[in-house]
Coordinates of C-alpha atoms in Angstrom, one line a residue:
M179 CA 0.0 0.0 0.0
K180 CA 1.3 3.5 -0.9
R181 CA 2.0 5.9 1.9
T182 CA 0.0 9.1 1.9
Q183 CA 2.3 12.1 1.5
I184 CA 1.8 15.7 2.6
I185 CA 2.1 18.6 0.2
G186 CA 1.7 22.3 0.8
W187 CA 2.9 25.9 0.3
D188 CA 6.2 27.3 1.5
S189 CA 6.8 30.6 3.2
S190 CA 7.0 32.4 -0.1
G191 CA 3.6 31.1 -1.2
K192 CA 5.0 28.6 -3.7
F193 CA 3.9 25.1 -3.9
S194 CA 6.5 22.6 -2.7
G195 CA 7.0 18.9 -2.6
N196 CA 9.5 16.2 -3.7
F197 CA 8.1 12.7 -4.0
G198 CA 8.5 9.6 -6.1
L199 CA 7.1 9.9 -9.6
N200 CA 4.0 7.9 -8.7
R201 CA 2.5 10.1 -6.0
R202 CA 4.0 13.2 -7.5
F203 CA 2.2 13.0 -10.8
R204 CA -0.9 11.5 -9.4
R205 CA -1.4 14.5 -7.1
W206 CA -0.5 17.0 -9.9
H207 CA -2.9 15.2 -12.2
H208 CA -5.7 15.6 -9.7
R209 CA -5.0 19.4 -9.4
A210 CA -3.4 19.2 -6.0
I211 CA -1.2 22.0 -7.1
A212 CA -3.8 24.3 -5.6
P213 CA -5.1 22.4 -2.6
L214 CA -5.7 25.1 -0.1
I215 CA -6.7 27.8 -2.5
A216 CA -9.2 25.8 -4.4
A217 CA -10.6 24.4 -1.2
M218 CA -11.0 27.6 0.9
L219 CA -13.1 29.7 -1.5
A220 CA -13.0 27.7 -4.8
V221 CA -13.4 29.0 -8.3
A222 CA -15.3 32.0 -9.3
S223 CA -15.7 34.8 -11.9
G224 CA -18.8 36.6 -10.6
A225 CA -21.6 35.2 -12.8
N226 CA -24.3 37.8 -13.2
V227 CA -27.3 35.6 -12.8
A228 CA -30.8 37.1 -12.4
T229 CA -32.7 35.1 -9.8
L230 CA -29.8 34.0 -7.6
A231 CA -30.5 33.8 -4.0
A232 CA -27.4 33.7 -1.8
E233 CA -25.6 36.9 -1.1
S234 CA -23.2 36.0 1.7
L235 CA -21.3 33.0 3.1
T236 CA -20.8 31.8 6.7
F237 CA -17.2 31.0 6.2
R238 CA -15.6 28.3 8.5
L239 CA -11.9 27.6 8.7
G240 CA -11.0 25.5 11.7
P241 CA -12.1 27.4 14.8
W242 CA -12.6 30.6 12.9
Q243 CA -16.1 31.5 11.6
G244 CA -17.5 34.6 10.1
S245 CA -19.8 36.1 7.5
I246 CA -18.4 37.1 4.2
A247 CA -20.4 38.8 1.4
I248 CA -20.1 37.0 -1.9
S249 CA -19.7 40.5 -3.5
D250 CA -16.6 41.0 -1.4
L251 CA -15.1 37.8 -2.9
E252 CA -16.0 39.0 -6.4
E253 CA -14.4 42.3 -5.8
Y254 CA -11.2 40.6 -4.6
A255 CA -11.2 38.4 -7.6
R256 CA -11.5 41.5 -9.8
T257 CA -9.0 43.8 -8.1
G258 CA -6.8 41.7 -5.8
E259 CA -7.6 43.9 -2.9
L260 CA -8.8 42.2 0.3
P261 CA -12.0 43.8 1.7
G262 CA -12.0 44.7 5.4
N263 CA -13.9 41.7 6.6
L264 CA -11.3 39.4 4.8
A265 CA -8.3 41.3 6.1
P266 CA -7.8 39.0 9.2
L267 CA -7.5 36.0 6.9
G268 CA -4.8 37.7 4.8
P269 CA -1.8 35.9 6.5
F270 CA -3.5 32.6 6.0
L271 CA -4.4 33.0 2.3
P272 CA -1.7 31.5 0.0
A273 CA -0.4 33.3 -3.0
G274 CA -2.5 32.8 -6.1
L275 CA -5.9 33.2 -4.5
Q276 CA -7.0 35.9 -6.8
E277 CA -6.2 34.0 -10.0
V278 CA -8.2 31.0 -8.7
L279 CA -11.2 33.2 -7.9
A280 CA -11.0 34.6 -11.5
Q281 CA -11.4 31.3 -13.2
R282 CA -14.5 29.9 -14.8
V283 CA -15.5 27.5 -17.5
E284 CA -17.2 28.9 -20.6
I285 CA -20.5 27.2 -21.4
D286 CA -22.8 27.8 -24.4
P287 CA -26.1 28.8 -22.8
D288 CA -27.8 26.7 -25.5
I289 CA -26.1 23.6 -24.2
G290 CA -29.5 22.1 -23.4
D291 CA -30.9 20.2 -20.5
R292 CA -30.0 16.8 -21.9
A293 CA -26.4 17.7 -22.3
L294 CA -26.3 19.2 -18.8
D295 CA -27.9 16.1 -17.3
R296 CA -25.3 13.9 -19.0
L297 CA -22.5 16.2 -17.7
I298 CA -23.8 16.1 -14.1
K299 CA -24.3 12.3 -14.2
S300 CA -20.8 11.7 -15.6
P301 CA -18.1 10.4 -13.1
Q302 CA -16.4 13.8 -13.1
G303 CA -19.6 15.7 -12.8
N304 CA -20.8 13.6 -10.0
R305 CA -17.4 14.0 -8.2
F306 CA -17.7 17.8 -8.7
V307 CA -21.3 17.8 -7.2
R308 CA -20.3 15.8 -4.2
A309 CA -17.3 18.0 -3.6
I310 CA -19.5 21.0 -3.5
L311 CA -21.8 19.2 -1.0
L312 CA -18.8 18.8 1.3
L313 CA -18.2 22.5 1.0
V314 CA -21.8 23.5 1.7
P315 CA -23.0 20.7 4.0
D316 CA -26.4 22.3 4.7
S317 CA -27.4 22.0 1.0
T318 CA -28.7 18.9 -0.8
I319 CA -27.4 17.2 -4.0
D320 CA -30.6 18.2 -5.9
Q321 CA -30.1 21.8 -4.8
I322 CA -26.5 21.8 -6.1
K323 CA -27.5 20.2 -9.4
D324 CA -30.3 22.8 -9.9
A325 CA -27.9 25.6 -9.1
I326 CA -25.4 24.2 -11.7
K327 CA -28.1 24.1 -14.3
L328 CA -29.3 27.7 -13.5
V329 CA -25.8 29.2 -13.7
A330 CA -24.9 27.2 -16.9
T331 CA -27.9 28.6 -18.8
Q332 CA -27.1 32.3 -18.0
G333 CA -24.3 32.7 -20.5
N334 CA -21.6 33.9 -18.1
G335 CA -19.7 30.7 -17.6
L336 CA -19.7 28.1 -14.8
S337 CA -18.0 29.0 -11.6
L338 CA -18.2 27.6 -8.1
L339 CA -19.0 31.0 -6.6
G340 CA -21.7 31.4 -9.1
I341 CA -23.1 28.1 -8.1
L342 CA -23.0 29.1 -4.4
K343 CA -25.0 32.3 -5.3
A344 CA -27.6 30.2 -7.0
L345 CA -28.2 28.0 -4.0
P346 CA -31.5 28.8 -2.1
G347 CA -31.2 30.8 1.1
D348 CA -29.9 34.1 2.1
N349 CA -26.7 32.7 3.6
I350 CA -24.7 29.6 2.7
V351 CA -22.5 27.8 5.1
F352 CA -19.1 27.2 3.5
D353 CA -17.0 24.6 5.4
A354 CA -13.4 25.4 4.3
T355 CA -12.0 22.9 6.9
S356 CA -13.3 19.9 5.1
A357 CA -12.6 21.4 1.7
I358 CA -8.9 20.6 1.9
G359 CA -9.7 16.9 1.5
V360 CA -11.8 17.4 -1.6
A361 CA -9.6 19.9 -3.5
S362 CA -8.6 17.3 -6.1
R363 CA -12.3 16.9 -7.1
L364 CA -12.7 20.6 -7.8
N365 CA -11.0 20.3 -11.2
L366 CA -12.7 22.9 -13.4
P367 CA -10.3 22.5 -16.4
Y368 CA -11.1 18.8 -16.5
L369 CA -14.8 19.6 -16.1
E370 CA -14.5 21.9 -19.1
G371 CA -13.5 18.7 -21.1
Q372 CA -16.7 17.1 -19.8
I373 CA -18.8 20.0 -20.9
L374 CA -17.0 19.9 -24.2
R375 CA -17.7 16.2 -24.5
S376 CA -21.4 16.9 -24.9
R377 CA -20.8 19.5 -27.6
L378 CA -18.4 17.3 -29.6
E379 CA -20.7 14.4 -29.7
S380 CA -23.5 16.4 -31.2
D381 CA -21.7 19.1 -33.2
L382 CA -19.2 16.8 -34.9
E383 CA -21.7 14.1 -35.9
L384 CA -22.5 14.2 -39.6
E385 CA -25.4 12.8 -41.5
T386 CA -24.0 9.8 -43.3
E387 CA -25.3 6.7 -45.1
P388 CA -24.5 3.3 -43.5
F389 CA -20.9 2.5 -44.1
F390 CA -20.0 -0.6 -46.2
A391 CA -16.5 -1.7 -47.5
S392 CA -15.1 -4.7 -49.2
F393 CA -12.2 -5.0 -46.7
D394 CA -11.2 -3.8 -43.3
P395 CA -8.0 -1.6 -43.1
A396 CA -7.9 -2.1 -39.3
L397 CA -7.1 -5.9 -39.8
P398 CA -3.5 -7.0 -39.9
G399 CA -1.9 -7.1 -43.4
S400 CA -0.5 -10.2 -45.0
Q401 CA 3.2 -9.5 -44.4
L402 CA 5.2 -11.2 -41.7
V403 CA 6.6 -8.5 -39.3
S404 CA 10.2 -8.6 -38.0
Q405 CA 11.4 -6.3 -35.2
Q406 CA 15.0 -5.1 -34.5
T407 CA 16.6 -2.6 -32.1
L408 CA 19.1 -0.1 -33.5
T409 CA 21.0 2.5 -31.5
F410 CA 22.6 5.6 -33.0
R411 CA 25.1 8.0 -31.6
D412 CA 24.7 11.7 -32.4
R413 CA 28.1 13.0 -31.6
Q414 CA 27.3 16.6 -32.5
R415 CA 24.6 16.8 -29.8
N416 CA 26.1 14.1 -27.5
R417 CA 23.0 12.0 -27.6
E418 CA 22.5 8.3 -27.9
I419 CA 19.1 7.4 -29.6
T420 CA 17.6 4.0 -29.5
T421 CA 15.1 3.0 -32.2
E422 CA 12.8 0.0 -32.8
I423 CA 12.5 -1.0 -36.4
Y424 CA 9.3 -2.8 -37.6
S425 CA 9.3 -4.1 -41.1
G426 CA 7.4 -6.5 -43.3
N427 CA 8.9 -9.2 -45.5
N428 CA 8.1 -7.1 -48.6
P429 CA 8.3 -3.4 -47.5
Q430 CA 7.2 -0.7 -49.9
G431 CA 5.8 2.8 -49.9
P432 CA 6.5 5.6 -47.4
L433 CA 8.5 5.3 -44.2
A434 CA 6.8 6.0 -40.9
V435 CA 8.6 7.4 -37.8
I436 CA 7.0 7.5 -34.4
S437 CA 7.9 10.0 -31.6
H438 CA 6.7 9.4 -28.1
G439 CA 5.8 11.9 -25.3
F440 CA 7.0 12.8 -21.8
A441 CA 7.9 9.9 -19.4
S442 CA 7.3 7.4 -22.2
N443 CA 9.2 5.1 -24.5
R444 CA 9.5 3.8 -28.0
F445 CA 6.9 1.0 -27.5
L446 CA 4.1 3.5 -26.7
L447 CA 2.3 2.9 -30.1
E448 CA 3.6 -0.6 -30.8
Y449 CA 0.2 -1.9 -31.9
L450 CA 0.1 0.8 -34.6
A451 CA 3.7 0.1 -35.6
Q452 CA 3.0 -3.6 -36.0
H453 CA -0.1 -2.9 -38.0
L454 CA 1.5 -0.6 -40.5
A455 CA 4.5 -2.9 -40.9
S456 CA 2.1 -5.8 -41.7
H457 CA 0.8 -3.7 -44.6
G458 CA 4.4 -3.1 -45.9
I459 CA 5.1 0.3 -44.3
T460 CA 8.4 0.2 -42.5
V461 CA 8.2 1.9 -39.1
V462 CA 10.9 3.4 -37.0
S463 CA 10.0 4.2 -33.4
I464 CA 12.4 6.6 -31.6
E465 CA 13.2 6.8 -27.9
H466 CA 14.1 10.3 -26.9
P467 CA 16.8 10.2 -24.2
D468 CA 15.8 13.3 -22.3
I469 CA 12.0 12.6 -22.0
N470 CA 12.0 8.8 -21.7
E471 CA 11.0 7.0 -18.5
A472 CA 14.6 6.7 -17.1
S473 CA 15.3 10.4 -17.6
V474 CA 12.3 11.7 -15.6
A475 CA 12.0 9.1 -12.8
N476 CA 13.6 11.3 -10.1
L477 CA 12.7 14.8 -11.1
P478 CA 11.5 17.1 -8.2
L479 CA 8.0 18.5 -8.2
T480 CA 7.8 22.2 -8.8
L481 CA 5.6 24.8 -10.5
D482 CA 8.6 25.9 -12.5
P483 CA 8.2 23.8 -15.7
T484 CA 11.9 24.2 -16.6
N485 CA 12.6 21.7 -13.7
L486 CA 10.4 19.1 -15.4
I487 CA 11.3 19.7 -19.0
P488 CA 14.4 21.7 -20.1
A489 CA 13.9 24.2 -22.9
S490 CA 16.2 22.3 -25.1
V491 CA 13.7 19.5 -25.4
F492 CA 11.6 21.5 -27.7
L493 CA 14.5 21.6 -30.1
D494 CA 16.1 18.2 -29.5
V495 CA 13.0 16.0 -29.8
P496 CA 12.2 17.2 -33.4
K497 CA 16.0 17.1 -34.2
D498 CA 16.1 13.5 -33.1
V499 CA 13.7 12.6 -35.9
S500 CA 15.8 14.5 -38.5
F501 CA 19.0 12.9 -37.2
I502 CA 17.5 9.4 -37.5
L503 CA 16.3 10.1 -41.0
D504 CA 19.9 11.1 -41.9
E505 CA 21.2 7.9 -40.4
L506 CA 18.7 5.8 -42.2
A507 CA 19.4 7.4 -45.5
E508 CA 23.1 6.5 -45.0
I509 CA 22.1 2.9 -44.2
N510 CA 20.1 2.8 -47.4
R511 CA 23.3 3.3 -49.3
Q512 CA 25.2 0.6 -47.6
P513 CA 25.1 -3.2 -48.3
G514 CA 23.1 -5.2 -45.8
S515 CA 19.7 -6.4 -44.8
F516 CA 18.4 -2.8 -44.6
A517 CA 19.8 -1.6 -47.9
G518 CA 17.1 0.4 -49.8
Q519 CA 14.4 -0.3 -47.2
F520 CA 14.0 3.2 -45.7
N521 CA 12.1 5.6 -47.9
T522 CA 13.4 8.7 -46.0
E523 CA 12.4 11.1 -48.8
Q524 CA 8.7 10.1 -48.4
T525 CA 8.2 10.0 -44.6
L526 CA 5.1 10.0 -42.4
V527 CA 5.8 11.2 -38.9
I528 CA 3.5 10.1 -36.0
G529 CA 3.7 11.6 -32.5
H530 CA 1.9 11.4 -29.2
S531 CA 1.6 14.2 -26.7
L532 CA 5.0 16.0 -26.7
G533 CA 5.9 13.9 -29.6
G534 CA 2.8 15.3 -31.3
Y535 CA 4.2 18.8 -30.8
S536 CA 7.4 17.5 -32.4
T537 CA 5.4 16.1 -35.3
L538 CA 3.8 19.5 -36.0
A539 CA 7.1 21.3 -35.8
L540 CA 8.7 18.9 -38.2
A541 CA 5.7 19.3 -40.5
G542 CA 6.5 23.1 -40.8
G543 CA 4.8 24.7 -37.7
E544 CA 6.6 27.8 -36.7
L545 CA 7.2 28.4 -33.0
N546 CA 6.3 31.8 -31.8
L547 CA 8.1 32.4 -28.5
N548 CA 7.0 36.0 -28.0
E549 CA 3.3 34.9 -27.9
L550 CA 4.2 32.0 -25.7
R551 CA 6.1 34.3 -23.3
E552 CA 3.0 36.6 -23.1
F553 CA 0.9 33.6 -22.1
C554 CA 3.4 32.3 -19.6
E555 CA 4.2 35.7 -18.0
S556 CA 0.5 36.3 -17.3
G557 CA 1.0 34.8 -13.8
R558 CA -1.8 32.3 -14.1
K559 CA -0.5 28.8 -13.2
L560 CA -3.3 27.3 -11.1
G561 CA -6.0 25.5 -12.9
R562 CA -3.8 25.0 -16.0
S563 CA -3.2 21.5 -17.4
P564 CA 0.3 19.9 -17.2
A565 CA 0.9 20.6 -20.8
D566 CA 0.0 24.3 -20.3
L567 CA 2.6 24.5 -17.6
A568 CA 5.3 22.4 -19.4
Q569 CA 5.2 24.5 -22.6
C570 CA 6.4 27.5 -20.7
A571 CA 9.8 25.9 -20.4
A572 CA 10.3 26.8 -24.1
T573 CA 10.3 30.5 -23.2
E574 CA 13.9 30.0 -22.2
L575 CA 14.9 29.4 -25.8
P576 CA 16.6 32.4 -27.4
G577 CA 14.9 34.4 -30.1
N578 CA 11.3 34.5 -31.2
R579 CA 10.4 32.5 -34.3
I580 CA 11.9 29.0 -34.8
T581 CA 11.4 26.7 -37.7
L582 CA 12.3 23.0 -37.4
R583 CA 10.8 21.8 -40.6
D584 CA 12.1 18.7 -42.3
R585 CA 11.0 18.6 -46.0
R586 CA 11.4 14.8 -46.2
I587 CA 8.2 14.6 -44.2
K588 CA 5.2 14.5 -46.4
Q589 CA 2.4 13.7 -43.9
A590 CA 2.0 14.0 -40.2
V591 CA -0.3 12.3 -37.5
A592 CA -0.4 14.3 -34.2
I593 CA -2.1 12.2 -31.5
N594 CA -3.2 14.1 -28.4
P595 CA -0.5 16.7 -29.2
S596 CA 0.8 19.2 -26.8
V597 CA 0.3 22.4 -28.7
G598 CA -1.2 25.2 -26.5
N599 CA 0.6 28.5 -27.3
L600 CA 3.8 27.1 -28.7
F601 CA 3.0 28.1 -32.3
G602 CA 1.1 31.3 -31.4
D603 CA -2.0 32.3 -33.4
Q604 CA -0.6 31.6 -36.9
G605 CA 2.4 29.3 -36.6
L606 CA 0.5 26.2 -37.7
G607 CA -0.7 28.0 -40.8
K608 CA 2.8 27.6 -42.2
I609 CA 2.2 23.8 -42.6
D610 CA 1.5 22.8 -46.2
I611 CA 1.3 19.0 -45.9
P612 CA -1.7 16.8 -44.9
I613 CA -2.3 16.6 -41.2
L614 CA -4.3 14.1 -39.2
L615 CA -5.0 15.5 -35.7
V616 CA -6.3 13.2 -33.0
A617 CA -8.2 14.5 -29.9
S618 CA -9.8 12.9 -26.8
S619 CA -12.6 14.7 -25.0
D620 CA -11.5 13.5 -21.5
D621 CA -7.8 14.4 -21.9
S622 CA -6.7 16.2 -18.8
W623 CA -3.0 16.3 -19.8
T624 CA -3.4 18.0 -23.1
P625 CA -7.0 19.2 -23.0
A626 CA -8.7 19.1 -26.4
V627 CA -9.8 22.8 -26.5
N628 CA -6.3 24.4 -26.3
H629 CA -4.2 21.6 -27.7
Q630 CA -6.2 20.1 -30.6
L631 CA -9.4 22.0 -31.5
R632 CA -8.2 25.5 -31.7
P633 CA -4.9 24.4 -33.3
F634 CA -7.0 22.5 -35.9
T635 CA -8.6 25.7 -37.1
Q636 CA -5.1 27.1 -38.0
L637 CA -4.2 24.2 -40.3
R638 CA -4.6 24.4 -44.0
D639 CA -6.4 21.8 -46.1
P640 CA -6.1 18.9 -46.4
K641 CA -6.6 18.1 -42.8
Y642 CA -8.5 15.7 -40.7
L643 CA -9.7 15.8 -37.1
L644 CA -10.3 12.4 -35.4
T645 CA -12.2 12.9 -32.2
A646 CA -12.8 10.3 -29.5
I647 CA -15.6 11.3 -27.1
G648 CA -15.1 9.5 -23.8
A649 CA -11.4 8.8 -24.4
T650 CA -8.5 10.1 -22.4
H651 CA -4.8 11.0 -23.0
F652 CA -3.7 7.4 -23.0
S653 CA -6.7 5.8 -24.8
T654 CA -4.7 6.0 -28.0
T655 CA -1.6 4.3 -26.7
D656 CA -0.9 0.5 -26.5
P657 CA -2.7 -0.9 -23.5
S658 CA -0.2 -3.8 -23.3
R659 CA 2.7 -1.3 -23.2
P660 CA 1.7 1.4 -20.7
S661 CA 4.2 4.2 -20.1
L662 CA 5.4 5.1 -16.6
L663 CA 3.3 8.2 -16.7
E664 CA 0.2 6.2 -17.6
R665 CA 0.8 3.6 -14.9
E666 CA 1.3 6.1 -12.1
T667 CA -1.5 8.6 -13.0
A668 CA -4.4 6.4 -14.0
L669 CA -7.7 7.6 -12.5
P670 CA -10.2 5.2 -10.9
D671 CA -12.7 6.0 -13.6
E672 CA -10.2 5.7 -16.5
P673 CA -11.9 3.9 -19.4
S674 CA -10.6 0.3 -19.8
G675 CA -8.7 -1.0 -22.7
E676 CA -11.8 -2.9 -23.8
Q677 CA -13.9 0.2 -23.8
T678 CA -11.5 2.1 -26.0
E679 CA -10.4 -0.7 -28.3
N680 CA -12.7 0.8 -31.0
L681 CA -10.6 4.0 -31.0
R682 CA -7.4 2.0 -31.6
Q683 CA -9.2 0.1 -34.3
L684 CA -10.2 3.3 -36.0
L685 CA -6.6 4.7 -35.6
R686 CA -5.2 1.6 -37.3
G687 CA -7.6 1.9 -40.2
V688 CA -7.5 5.7 -40.6
T689 CA -3.7 5.9 -40.3
L690 CA -3.2 3.2 -42.9
A691 CA -5.7 4.9 -45.2
F692 CA -3.9 8.3 -44.6
V693 CA -0.4 7.0 -45.4
K694 CA -1.8 5.2 -48.5
Q695 CA -2.7 8.6 -49.9
Q696 CA 0.9 8.8 -50.9
T697 CA 0.7 5.6 -53.0
P698 CA -1.1 4.4 -56.1
E699 CA -3.7 2.9 -53.7
A700 CA -4.9 6.3 -52.6
R701 CA -8.4 6.0 -54.2
T702 CA -8.9 2.5 -52.7
Y703 CA -8.3 3.7 -49.2
A704 CA -10.0 7.1 -49.5
P705 CA -13.4 5.9 -48.2
F706 CA -11.8 5.2 -44.8
L707 CA -11.0 8.9 -44.3
S708 CA -14.6 9.6 -43.8
A709 CA -17.1 10.5 -41.1
A710 CA -19.2 7.5 -42.1
Y711 CA -16.3 5.1 -41.4
A712 CA -15.4 6.7 -38.0
Q713 CA -19.0 6.9 -36.8
S714 CA -19.6 3.2 -37.8
L715 CA -17.0 2.2 -35.1
G716 CA -18.5 4.3 -32.3
T717 CA -19.8 2.8 -29.1
E718 CA -21.8 4.1 -26.2
E719 CA -18.6 4.4 -24.2
T720 CA -16.5 5.9 -26.9
A721 CA -18.2 7.8 -29.7
L722 CA -15.9 8.5 -32.7
R723 CA -15.9 11.4 -35.2
L724 CA -13.8 12.3 -38.3
N725 CA -14.1 15.8 -39.7
E726 CA -12.3 17.9 -42.2
T727 CA -13.8 21.2 -40.9
L728 CA -15.3 22.3 -37.6
P729 CA -19.0 23.2 -37.6
T730 CA -19.7 26.9 -37.5
R731 CA -21.3 26.8 -34.1
L732 CA -18.4 24.9 -32.5
A733 CA -15.8 27.2 -34.2
R734 CA -17.7 30.3 -32.8
W735 CA -17.8 28.8 -29.3
L736 CA -14.1 28.1 -29.4
A737 CA -13.4 31.7 -30.5
T738 CA -15.7 33.1 -27.7
S739 CA -14.1 31.0 -25.0
E740 CA -10.6 31.9 -26.1
A741 CA -11.4 35.6 -25.9
A742 CA -12.8 35.1 -22.4
L743 CA -9.7 33.3 -21.4
G744 CA -7.5 36.1 -22.8
R745 CA -9.4 38.6 -20.7
L746 CA -8.6 36.5 -17.6
D747 CA -5.0 36.3 -18.5

């Protein structure tokens, strides 16, 4: 049994802790980076709701109890100035309280009762409701649910303080003492993904005819797959890079290169590598030495992302791919079993998470460090996803615009990529090759809104968005080869491998069809790059969508919520 460990804030107001990777990332993943802040007064933005009842709180913190006007908390969230009745609590309030009070989740007021009911009944929604119940013990679950629905339909976003105002009664008892134990449940960024889930399922669904095909591209091909490990030494950068080579007995067509994410390894997408190789596509899966499992096992926990990921990673991971392509091109020219096998001039690159960032950079995305610095210098850290924090390490790189494009790459598949603000508002518009972008609605590491959906709107055609509603960050990876990060941060309600097998089936079929567009078989495989094919594989647990454009309503909502977030920053 794992021992419970204590985390907290030091005398300067910064979060501190130093644990083994398992407890460290589990607590980070559950938003324990803001335990006391989120617990004491929770999240708010001052929703202006007509018919709200509560105007004040009876605030309990250990032996201390007093009445606090909700308007005073709203004023503090807006200005950062403590009103007189909060002044005695000043020494006990940790740094960062104001930014937490200013947070909210944008919700389309037309979301509908059915979608809201589904959200509230979801595991995360239920966890959120019960967390609020511990904070306001004199209320009932039904009162809390009604308050959520009332606030959500007003068009000013969903915030905890707004929910408290919507509860019946002139004064609400707020038990901050018990709140510390439920801080991990008050995860509004993750709840945003649950709200988004309802939108994606309806907005991305297209009217299609029943899907029929004469063959199944998700089934293994006829070629016998061999596997071999090759290690290369990059003397110029003093790096040793290990690769796993998957090849059929009659390889042909483009070369595929796989790039993994943080705290992972070269076997992360082995099921996909085996599948492509069985269809004649040689696959080279790279292990990046500074973000693999061994390199991150003893990192200290800190809100300074440069202590988790050095800035150089954002250059070295893409450069690892280009270096391996150089080495494989040299092997092609030498006698031996691999002679002529690596079609490096016609390469498909596939990346997951941080490897997905690398994929888009290699495809031609231009990093915009000035825009990234503006985002990271805004001071808001609490409530952001791990990828939102980690990207800020790149601000230490010199200069502004950086291009890492490798023109040997003709297509790219970015799976749950870590994008955020790395490419600014226009950097992905520089890409002029076909892109397949994969998003999961329940991804709390690289949330779909900031890391896949908004980036997708920047991309040029041809482009495809594969969306898995109900899937998480690791639903796309090989369940028989879980990474260290996946093993140590799995949530109790994480969907099982069986529940998300249809997603990996779709990814096998769609990726094969995508790479075949570079071959004479393009027309044969084109039907599998369709909404009809994706939706035909959907299940109640994991609905699947494939789109080439975003519906107008969804695109408008993304733009609106982005503008609101900008105002908060």
